[in-house]
Short mmCIF file of C-alpha atoms and ligand atoms in Angstrom, two decimals:
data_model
loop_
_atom_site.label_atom_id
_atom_site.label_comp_id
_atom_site.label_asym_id
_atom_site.label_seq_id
_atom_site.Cartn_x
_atom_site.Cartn_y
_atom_site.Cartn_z
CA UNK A 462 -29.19 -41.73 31.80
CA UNK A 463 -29.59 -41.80 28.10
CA UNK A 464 -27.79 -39.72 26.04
CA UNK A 465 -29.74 -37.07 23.89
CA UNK A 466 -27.92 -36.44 21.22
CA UNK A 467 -30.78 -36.79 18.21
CA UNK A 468 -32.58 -34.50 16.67
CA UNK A 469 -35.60 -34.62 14.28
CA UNK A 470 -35.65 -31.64 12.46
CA UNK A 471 -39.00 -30.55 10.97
CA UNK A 472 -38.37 -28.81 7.42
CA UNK A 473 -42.23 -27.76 6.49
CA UNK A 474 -45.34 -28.68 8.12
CA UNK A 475 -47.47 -28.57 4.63
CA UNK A 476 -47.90 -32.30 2.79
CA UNK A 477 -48.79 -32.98 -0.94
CA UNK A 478 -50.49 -35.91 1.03
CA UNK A 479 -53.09 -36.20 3.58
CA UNK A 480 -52.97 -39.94 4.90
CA UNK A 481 -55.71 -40.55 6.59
CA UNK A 482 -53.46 -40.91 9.94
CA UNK A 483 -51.67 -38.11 9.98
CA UNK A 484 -54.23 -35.55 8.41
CA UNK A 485 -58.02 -36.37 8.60
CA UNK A 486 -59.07 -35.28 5.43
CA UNK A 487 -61.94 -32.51 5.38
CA UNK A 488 -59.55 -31.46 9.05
CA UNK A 489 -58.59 -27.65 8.73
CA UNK A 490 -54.79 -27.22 9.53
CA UNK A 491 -53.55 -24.06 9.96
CA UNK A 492 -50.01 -23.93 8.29
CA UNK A 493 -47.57 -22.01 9.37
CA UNK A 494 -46.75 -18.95 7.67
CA UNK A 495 -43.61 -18.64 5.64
CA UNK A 496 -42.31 -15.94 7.96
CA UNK A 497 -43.02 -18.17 10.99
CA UNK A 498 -40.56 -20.55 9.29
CA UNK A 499 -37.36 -20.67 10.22
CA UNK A 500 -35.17 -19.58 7.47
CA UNK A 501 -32.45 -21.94 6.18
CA UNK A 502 -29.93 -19.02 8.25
CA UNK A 503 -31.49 -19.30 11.35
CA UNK A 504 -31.47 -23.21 10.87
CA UNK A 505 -28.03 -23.76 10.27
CA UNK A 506 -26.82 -21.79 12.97
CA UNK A 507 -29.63 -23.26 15.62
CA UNK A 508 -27.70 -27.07 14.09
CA UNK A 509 -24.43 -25.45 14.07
CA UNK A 510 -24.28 -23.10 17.28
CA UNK A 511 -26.77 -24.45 19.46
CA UNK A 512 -27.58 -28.46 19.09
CA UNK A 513 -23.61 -29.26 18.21
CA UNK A 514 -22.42 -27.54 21.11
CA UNK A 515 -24.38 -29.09 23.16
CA UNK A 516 -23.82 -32.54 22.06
CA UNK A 517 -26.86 -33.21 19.67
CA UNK A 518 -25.03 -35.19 16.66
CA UNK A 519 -27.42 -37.59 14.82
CA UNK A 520 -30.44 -35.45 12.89
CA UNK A 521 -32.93 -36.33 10.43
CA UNK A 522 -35.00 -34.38 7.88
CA UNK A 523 -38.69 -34.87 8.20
CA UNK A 524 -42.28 -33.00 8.40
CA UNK A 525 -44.84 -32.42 6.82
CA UNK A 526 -42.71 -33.28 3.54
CA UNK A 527 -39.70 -32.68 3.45
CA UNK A 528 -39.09 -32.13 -0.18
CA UNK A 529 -41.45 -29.50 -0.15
CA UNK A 530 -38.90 -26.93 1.16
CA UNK A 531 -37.13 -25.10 -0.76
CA UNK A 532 -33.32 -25.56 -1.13
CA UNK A 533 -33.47 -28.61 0.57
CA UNK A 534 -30.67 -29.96 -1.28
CA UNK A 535 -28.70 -27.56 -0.27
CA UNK A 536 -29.81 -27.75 3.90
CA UNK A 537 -29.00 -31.55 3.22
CA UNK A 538 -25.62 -30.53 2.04
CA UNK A 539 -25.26 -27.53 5.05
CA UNK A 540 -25.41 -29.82 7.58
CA UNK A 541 -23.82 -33.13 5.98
CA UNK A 542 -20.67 -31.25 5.88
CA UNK A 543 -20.67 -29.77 9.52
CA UNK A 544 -17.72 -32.04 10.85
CA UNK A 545 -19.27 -33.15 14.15
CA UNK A 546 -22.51 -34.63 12.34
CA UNK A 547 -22.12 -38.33 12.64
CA UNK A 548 -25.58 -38.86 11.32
CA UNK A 549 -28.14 -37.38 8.75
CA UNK A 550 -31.04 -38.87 7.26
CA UNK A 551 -34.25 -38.03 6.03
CA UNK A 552 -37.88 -39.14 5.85
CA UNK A 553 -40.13 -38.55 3.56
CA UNK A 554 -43.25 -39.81 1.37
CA UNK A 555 -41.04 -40.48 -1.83
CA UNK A 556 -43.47 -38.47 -3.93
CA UNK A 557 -41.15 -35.87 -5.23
CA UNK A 558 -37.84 -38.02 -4.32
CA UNK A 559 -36.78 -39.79 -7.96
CA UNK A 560 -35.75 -36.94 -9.60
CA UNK A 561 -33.24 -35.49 -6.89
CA UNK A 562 -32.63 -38.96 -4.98
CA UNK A 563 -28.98 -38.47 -6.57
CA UNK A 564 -28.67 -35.00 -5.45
CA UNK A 565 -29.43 -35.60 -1.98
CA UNK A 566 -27.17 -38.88 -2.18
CA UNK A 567 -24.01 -36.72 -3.53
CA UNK A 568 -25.33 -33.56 -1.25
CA UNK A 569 -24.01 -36.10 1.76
CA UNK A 570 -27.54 -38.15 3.01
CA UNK A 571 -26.52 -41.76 3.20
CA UNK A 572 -30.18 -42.76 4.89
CA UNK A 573 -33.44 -42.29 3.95
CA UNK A 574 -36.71 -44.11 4.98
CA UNK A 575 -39.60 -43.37 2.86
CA UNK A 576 -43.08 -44.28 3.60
CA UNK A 577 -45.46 -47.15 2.33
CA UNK A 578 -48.50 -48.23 3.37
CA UNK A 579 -49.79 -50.79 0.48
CA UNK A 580 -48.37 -52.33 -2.57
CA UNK A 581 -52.11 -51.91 -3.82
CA UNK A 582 -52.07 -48.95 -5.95
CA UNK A 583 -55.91 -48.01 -4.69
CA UNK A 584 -55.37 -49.01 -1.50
CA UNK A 585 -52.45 -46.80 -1.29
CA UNK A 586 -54.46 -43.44 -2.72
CA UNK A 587 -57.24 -44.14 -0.65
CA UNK A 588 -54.84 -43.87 2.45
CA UNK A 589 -53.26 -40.97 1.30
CA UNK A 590 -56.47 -39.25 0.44
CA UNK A 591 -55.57 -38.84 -2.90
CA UNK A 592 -58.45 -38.74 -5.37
CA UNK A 593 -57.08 -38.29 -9.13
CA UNK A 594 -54.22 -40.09 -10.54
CA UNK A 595 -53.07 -43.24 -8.73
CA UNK A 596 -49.59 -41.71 -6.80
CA UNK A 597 -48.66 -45.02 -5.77
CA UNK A 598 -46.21 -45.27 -9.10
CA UNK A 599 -44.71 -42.29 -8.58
CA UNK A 600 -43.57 -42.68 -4.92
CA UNK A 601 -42.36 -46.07 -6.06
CA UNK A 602 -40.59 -44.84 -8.85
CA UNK A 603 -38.97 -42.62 -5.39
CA UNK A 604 -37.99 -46.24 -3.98
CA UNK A 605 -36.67 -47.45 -6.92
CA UNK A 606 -34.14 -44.80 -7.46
CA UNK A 607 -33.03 -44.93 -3.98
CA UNK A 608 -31.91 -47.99 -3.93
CA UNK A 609 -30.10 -47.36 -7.14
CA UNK A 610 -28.54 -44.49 -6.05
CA UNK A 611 -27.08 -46.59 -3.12
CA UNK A 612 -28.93 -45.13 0.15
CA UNK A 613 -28.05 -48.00 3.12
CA UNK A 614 -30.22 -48.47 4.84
CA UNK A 615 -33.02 -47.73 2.86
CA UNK A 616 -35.96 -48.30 5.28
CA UNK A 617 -39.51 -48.38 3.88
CA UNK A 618 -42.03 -47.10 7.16
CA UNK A 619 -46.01 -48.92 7.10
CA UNK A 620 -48.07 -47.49 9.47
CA UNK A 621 -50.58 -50.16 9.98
CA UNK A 622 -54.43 -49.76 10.26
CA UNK A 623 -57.02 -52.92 11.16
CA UNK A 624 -58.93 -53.39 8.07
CA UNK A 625 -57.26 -51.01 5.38
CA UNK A 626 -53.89 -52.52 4.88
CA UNK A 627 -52.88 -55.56 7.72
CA UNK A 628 -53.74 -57.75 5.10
CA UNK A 629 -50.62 -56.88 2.91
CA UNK A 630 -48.03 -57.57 5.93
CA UNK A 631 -46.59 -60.41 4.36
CA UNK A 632 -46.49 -59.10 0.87
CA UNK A 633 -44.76 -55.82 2.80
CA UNK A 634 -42.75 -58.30 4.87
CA UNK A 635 -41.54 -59.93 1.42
CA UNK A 636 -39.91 -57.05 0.11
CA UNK A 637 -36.81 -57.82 2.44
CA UNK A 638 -36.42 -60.91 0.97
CA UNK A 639 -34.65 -60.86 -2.11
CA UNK A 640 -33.27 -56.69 -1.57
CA UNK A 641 -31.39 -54.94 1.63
CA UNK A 642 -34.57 -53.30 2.18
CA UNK A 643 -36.01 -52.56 5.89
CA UNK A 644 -39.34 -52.51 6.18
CA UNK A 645 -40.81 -51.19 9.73
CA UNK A 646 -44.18 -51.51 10.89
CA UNK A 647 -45.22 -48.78 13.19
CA UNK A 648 -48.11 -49.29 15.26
CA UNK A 649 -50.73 -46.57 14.86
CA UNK A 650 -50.87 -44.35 17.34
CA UNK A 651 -54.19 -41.71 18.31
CA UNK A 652 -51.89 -38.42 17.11
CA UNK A 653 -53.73 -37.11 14.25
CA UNK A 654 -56.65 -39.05 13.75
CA UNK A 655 -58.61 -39.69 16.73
CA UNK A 656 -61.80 -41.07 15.00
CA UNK A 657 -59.89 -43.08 12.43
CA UNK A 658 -58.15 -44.62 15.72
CA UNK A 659 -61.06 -45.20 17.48
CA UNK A 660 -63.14 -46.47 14.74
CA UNK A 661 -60.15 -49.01 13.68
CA UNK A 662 -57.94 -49.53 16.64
CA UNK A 663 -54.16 -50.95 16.29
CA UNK A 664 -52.54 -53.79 15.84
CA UNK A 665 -49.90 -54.99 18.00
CA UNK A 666 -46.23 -55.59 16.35
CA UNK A 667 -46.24 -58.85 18.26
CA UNK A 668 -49.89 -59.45 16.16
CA UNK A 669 -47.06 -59.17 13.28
CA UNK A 670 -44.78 -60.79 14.22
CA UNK A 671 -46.44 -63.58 14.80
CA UNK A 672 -48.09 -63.67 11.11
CA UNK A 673 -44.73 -63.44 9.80
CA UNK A 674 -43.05 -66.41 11.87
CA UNK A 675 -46.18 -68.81 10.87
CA UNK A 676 -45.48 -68.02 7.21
CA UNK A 677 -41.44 -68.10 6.76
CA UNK A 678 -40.07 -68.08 10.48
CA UNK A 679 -38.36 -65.37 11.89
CA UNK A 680 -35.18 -64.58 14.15
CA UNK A 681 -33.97 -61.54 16.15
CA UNK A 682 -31.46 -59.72 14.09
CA UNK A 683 -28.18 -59.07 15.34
CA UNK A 684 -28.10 -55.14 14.02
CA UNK A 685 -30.09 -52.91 16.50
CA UNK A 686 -29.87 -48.82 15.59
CA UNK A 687 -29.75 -46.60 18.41
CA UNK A 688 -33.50 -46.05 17.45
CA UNK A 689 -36.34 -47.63 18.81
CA UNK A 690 -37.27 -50.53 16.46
CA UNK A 691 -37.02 -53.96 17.26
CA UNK A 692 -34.89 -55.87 14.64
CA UNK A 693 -36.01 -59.84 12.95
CA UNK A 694 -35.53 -60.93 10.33
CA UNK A 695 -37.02 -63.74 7.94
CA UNK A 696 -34.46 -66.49 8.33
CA UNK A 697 -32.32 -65.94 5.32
CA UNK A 698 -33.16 -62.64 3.79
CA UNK A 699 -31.39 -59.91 2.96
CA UNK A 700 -33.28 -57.21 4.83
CA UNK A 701 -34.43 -56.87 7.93
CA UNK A 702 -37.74 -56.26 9.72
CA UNK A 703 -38.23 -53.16 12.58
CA UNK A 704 -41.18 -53.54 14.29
CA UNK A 705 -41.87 -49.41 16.11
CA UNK A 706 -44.08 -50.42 19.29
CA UNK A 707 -44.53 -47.21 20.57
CA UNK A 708 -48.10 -48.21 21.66
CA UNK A 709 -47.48 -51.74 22.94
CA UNK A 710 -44.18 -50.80 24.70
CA UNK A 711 -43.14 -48.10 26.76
CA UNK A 712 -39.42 -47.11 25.02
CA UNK A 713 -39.67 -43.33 26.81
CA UNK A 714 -36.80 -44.12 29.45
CA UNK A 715 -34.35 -45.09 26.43
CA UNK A 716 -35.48 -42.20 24.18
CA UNK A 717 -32.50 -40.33 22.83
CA UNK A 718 -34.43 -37.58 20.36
CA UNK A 719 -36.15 -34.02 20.60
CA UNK A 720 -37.66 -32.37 18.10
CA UNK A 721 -37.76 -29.00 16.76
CA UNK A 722 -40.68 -27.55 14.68
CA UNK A 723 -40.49 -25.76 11.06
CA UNK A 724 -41.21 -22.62 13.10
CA UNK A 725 -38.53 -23.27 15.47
CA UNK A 726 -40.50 -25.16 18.56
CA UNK A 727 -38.10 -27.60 20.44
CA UNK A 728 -40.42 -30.08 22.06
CA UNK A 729 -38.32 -32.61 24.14
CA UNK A 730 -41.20 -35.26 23.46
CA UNK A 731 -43.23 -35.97 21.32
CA UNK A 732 -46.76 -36.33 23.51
CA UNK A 733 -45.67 -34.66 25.97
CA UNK A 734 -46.18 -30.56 25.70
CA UNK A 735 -44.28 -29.78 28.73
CA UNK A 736 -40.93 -27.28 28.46
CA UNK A 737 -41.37 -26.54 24.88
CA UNK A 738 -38.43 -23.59 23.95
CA UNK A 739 -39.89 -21.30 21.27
CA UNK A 740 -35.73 -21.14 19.88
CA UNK A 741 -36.72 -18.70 16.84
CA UNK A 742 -38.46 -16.08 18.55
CA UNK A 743 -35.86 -15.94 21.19
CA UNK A 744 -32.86 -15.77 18.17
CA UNK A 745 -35.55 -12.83 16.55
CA UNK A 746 -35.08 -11.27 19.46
CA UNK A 747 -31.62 -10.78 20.00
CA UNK A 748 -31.33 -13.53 23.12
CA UNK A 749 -27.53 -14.37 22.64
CA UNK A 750 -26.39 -18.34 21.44
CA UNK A 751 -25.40 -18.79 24.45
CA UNK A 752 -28.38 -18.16 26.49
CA UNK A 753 -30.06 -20.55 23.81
CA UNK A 754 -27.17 -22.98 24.93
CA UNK A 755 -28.08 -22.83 28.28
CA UNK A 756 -31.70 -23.31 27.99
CA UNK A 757 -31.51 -25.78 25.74
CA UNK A 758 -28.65 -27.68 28.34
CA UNK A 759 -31.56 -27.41 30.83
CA UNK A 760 -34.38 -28.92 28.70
CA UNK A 761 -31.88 -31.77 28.55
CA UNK A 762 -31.32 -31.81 31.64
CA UNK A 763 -34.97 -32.08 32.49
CA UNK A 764 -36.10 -34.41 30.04
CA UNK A 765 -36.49 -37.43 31.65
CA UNK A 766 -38.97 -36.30 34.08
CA UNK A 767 -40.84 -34.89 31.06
CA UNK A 768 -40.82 -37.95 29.05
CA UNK A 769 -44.20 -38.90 28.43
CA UNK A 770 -45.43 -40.68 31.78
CA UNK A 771 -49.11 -42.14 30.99
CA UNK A 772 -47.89 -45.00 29.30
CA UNK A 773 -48.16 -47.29 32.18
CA UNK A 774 -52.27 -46.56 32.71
CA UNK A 775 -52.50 -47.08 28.77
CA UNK A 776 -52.87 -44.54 26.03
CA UNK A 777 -55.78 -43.53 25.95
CA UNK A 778 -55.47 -39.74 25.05
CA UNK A 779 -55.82 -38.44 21.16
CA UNK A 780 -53.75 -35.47 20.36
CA UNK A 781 -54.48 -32.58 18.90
CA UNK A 782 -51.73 -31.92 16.46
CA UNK A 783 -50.65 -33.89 13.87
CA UNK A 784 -47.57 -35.76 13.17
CA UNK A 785 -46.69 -33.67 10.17
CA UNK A 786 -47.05 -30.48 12.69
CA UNK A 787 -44.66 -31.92 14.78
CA UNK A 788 -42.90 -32.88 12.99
CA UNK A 789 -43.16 -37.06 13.16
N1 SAM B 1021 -44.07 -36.95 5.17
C1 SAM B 1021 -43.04 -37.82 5.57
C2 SAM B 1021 -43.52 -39.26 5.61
O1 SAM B 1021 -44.72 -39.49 5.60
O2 SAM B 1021 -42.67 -40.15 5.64
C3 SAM B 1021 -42.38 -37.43 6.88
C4 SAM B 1021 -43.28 -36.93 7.99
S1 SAM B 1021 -44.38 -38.15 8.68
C5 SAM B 1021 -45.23 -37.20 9.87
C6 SAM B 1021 -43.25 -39.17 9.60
C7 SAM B 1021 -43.75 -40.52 10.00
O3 SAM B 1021 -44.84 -40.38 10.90
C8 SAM B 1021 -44.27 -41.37 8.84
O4 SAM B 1021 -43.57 -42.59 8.80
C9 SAM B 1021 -45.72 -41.58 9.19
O5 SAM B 1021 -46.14 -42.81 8.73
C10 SAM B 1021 -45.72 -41.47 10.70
N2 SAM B 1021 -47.04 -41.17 11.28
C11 SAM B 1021 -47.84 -40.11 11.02
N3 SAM B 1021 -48.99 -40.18 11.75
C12 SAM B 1021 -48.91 -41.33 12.49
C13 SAM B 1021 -49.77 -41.98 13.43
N4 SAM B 1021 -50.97 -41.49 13.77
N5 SAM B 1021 -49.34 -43.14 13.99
C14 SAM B 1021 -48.14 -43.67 13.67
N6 SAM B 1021 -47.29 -43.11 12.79
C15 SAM B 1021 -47.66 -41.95 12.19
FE1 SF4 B 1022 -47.82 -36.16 4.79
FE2 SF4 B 1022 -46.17 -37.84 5.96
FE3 SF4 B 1022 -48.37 -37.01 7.22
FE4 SF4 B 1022 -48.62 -38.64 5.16
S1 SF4 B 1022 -47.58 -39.10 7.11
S2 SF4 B 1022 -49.82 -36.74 5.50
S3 SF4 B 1022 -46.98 -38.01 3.87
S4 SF4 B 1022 -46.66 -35.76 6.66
#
């Protein structure tokens, strides 16, 4: 059996984006309310009390945006320095990322993927539902000091859409060229944005990968991460390419991740609803760590048989919450 030992921890469901993916613009989302949050407290001991004990030792930062929280510096620097994580990283939309990349970088994150969908600056706000000023700079101004700072891997995520932006994959593809980039190409799944979905469909990673071997060739790369890209690489670059078929391949029976909400939901997949432990009411309510223990030890215990099953008859279902209330 596969060992579960990741966690993706949700920091804030709210976005200073709304990509047309993840949040359908004109959608309603009801945010949770700061009290529903967990508090940085009740975080660090869920990381430190609960998930360590029980083996969890690889966890990344996401959302919503992560930035957005509040003291997130200091969370990154809480749980960097626990002795038993072997792994932190982050995701995040890069908007609000130049000015503290260094922070985070000396606070103890070593890996950070940041997402981007277009090099076209109006392609880019168009998918990201943003209407005034072009962002596009700004988050690459993000990239930019990442890599400066020294984050390895730095991993740029493109969530690609028939007809908005599959016609940059070899301009995207590009970047890995000349810079220790890794760009990964996520198939588009029907979480979020069921009409966007069904009005555009996806396109398959081995679509891509087959644009990308006509143009420059392209060979298997001899890194793979314990996640669940598949690895190439254009023959002689310095990056790498991941290619995230999560709708083209069935990866559940070598999933090693839960998740656990901003209001303190740990869902033990990620389209599957099944055995989902509300952890913050129970620590509001005085049930002891190690009765969390325990119930967490049997939602691992259980997970495989809750791993999501319909793969095999296709994926046809659209789900109702987003990525970013998930915590993607
Ligand atoms: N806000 C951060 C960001 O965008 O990187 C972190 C949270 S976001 C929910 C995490 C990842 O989920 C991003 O890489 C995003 O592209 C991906 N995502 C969101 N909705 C998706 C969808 N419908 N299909 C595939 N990937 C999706
Ligand atoms: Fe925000 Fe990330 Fe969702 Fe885009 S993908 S709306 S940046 S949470």
């Amino acid at each position: 059996m596969n060992q579960v030992d990741y966690l993706r921890i949700s920091l804030i469901d709210r976005c200073n984006f709304r990509c047309q993916y993840c949040m359908p613009e004109g959608s309603e989302l009801d945010y949770i309310l700061k009290q529903q949050l967990l508090t940085d407290e009740e975080l660090l001991t869920l990381v430190q009390e609960v998930f360590i004990p029980v083996g969890f030792r690889q966890f990344r930062l996401t959302g919503g945006e992560p930035l957005l929280r509040p003291r997130v510096v200091d969370l990154v620097g809480a749980i960097a320095s626990l002795p038993q994580t072997q792994d932190l990283s982050m995701t995040t939309n890069g908007f609000l990322l130049a000015p503290i990349a260094q922070n985070l970088y000396d606070a103890g994150l070593r890996r950070i993927n940041i997402s981007l969908d277009s090099l076209d600056p109006h392609i880019f706000d168009q998918i990201i539902g943003s209407h005034g000023r072009s962002r596009w700079q700004q988050v690459w101004d993000g990239i930019q000091a990442a890599h400066r700072v020294g984050f390895d891997p730095l991993k740029l995520n493109v969530v690609v859409i028939p007809g908005v932006n599959d016609h940059e994959i070899l301009d995207l593809a590009a970047l890995t060229i000349d810079k220790q980039w890794h760009v990964r190409f996520i198939e588009f799944m029907p979480i979020g944005n069921g009409e966007l979905f069904g009005d555009r469909g996806w396109v398959s990673s081995a679509e891509l990968r087959q644009q990308i071997r006509d143009r420059w060739g392209l060979t298997e790369a001899q890194v793979r991460g314990s996640g669940p890209a598949d690895v190439f690489q254009i023959p002689g670059a310095k990056g790498t390419l991941g290619f995230i078929s999560q709708m083209s391949e069935c990866f559940c029976d070598r999933c090693n991740r839960m998740r656990l909400s901003a209001d303190g939901w740990l869902r033990p997949c990620l389209l599957n609803e099944t055995g989902q432990l509300d952890l913050k009411t129970s620590l509001r309510s005085g049930v002891s760590i190690p009765q969390l223990r325990e119930q967490v030890r049997q939602l691992l215990a259980i997970k495989p048989e809750i791993n999501y099953k319909g793969r095999d008859s296709g994926t046809t279902g659209v789900y109702s919450r987003t990525m970013s209330q998930i915590g993607g």
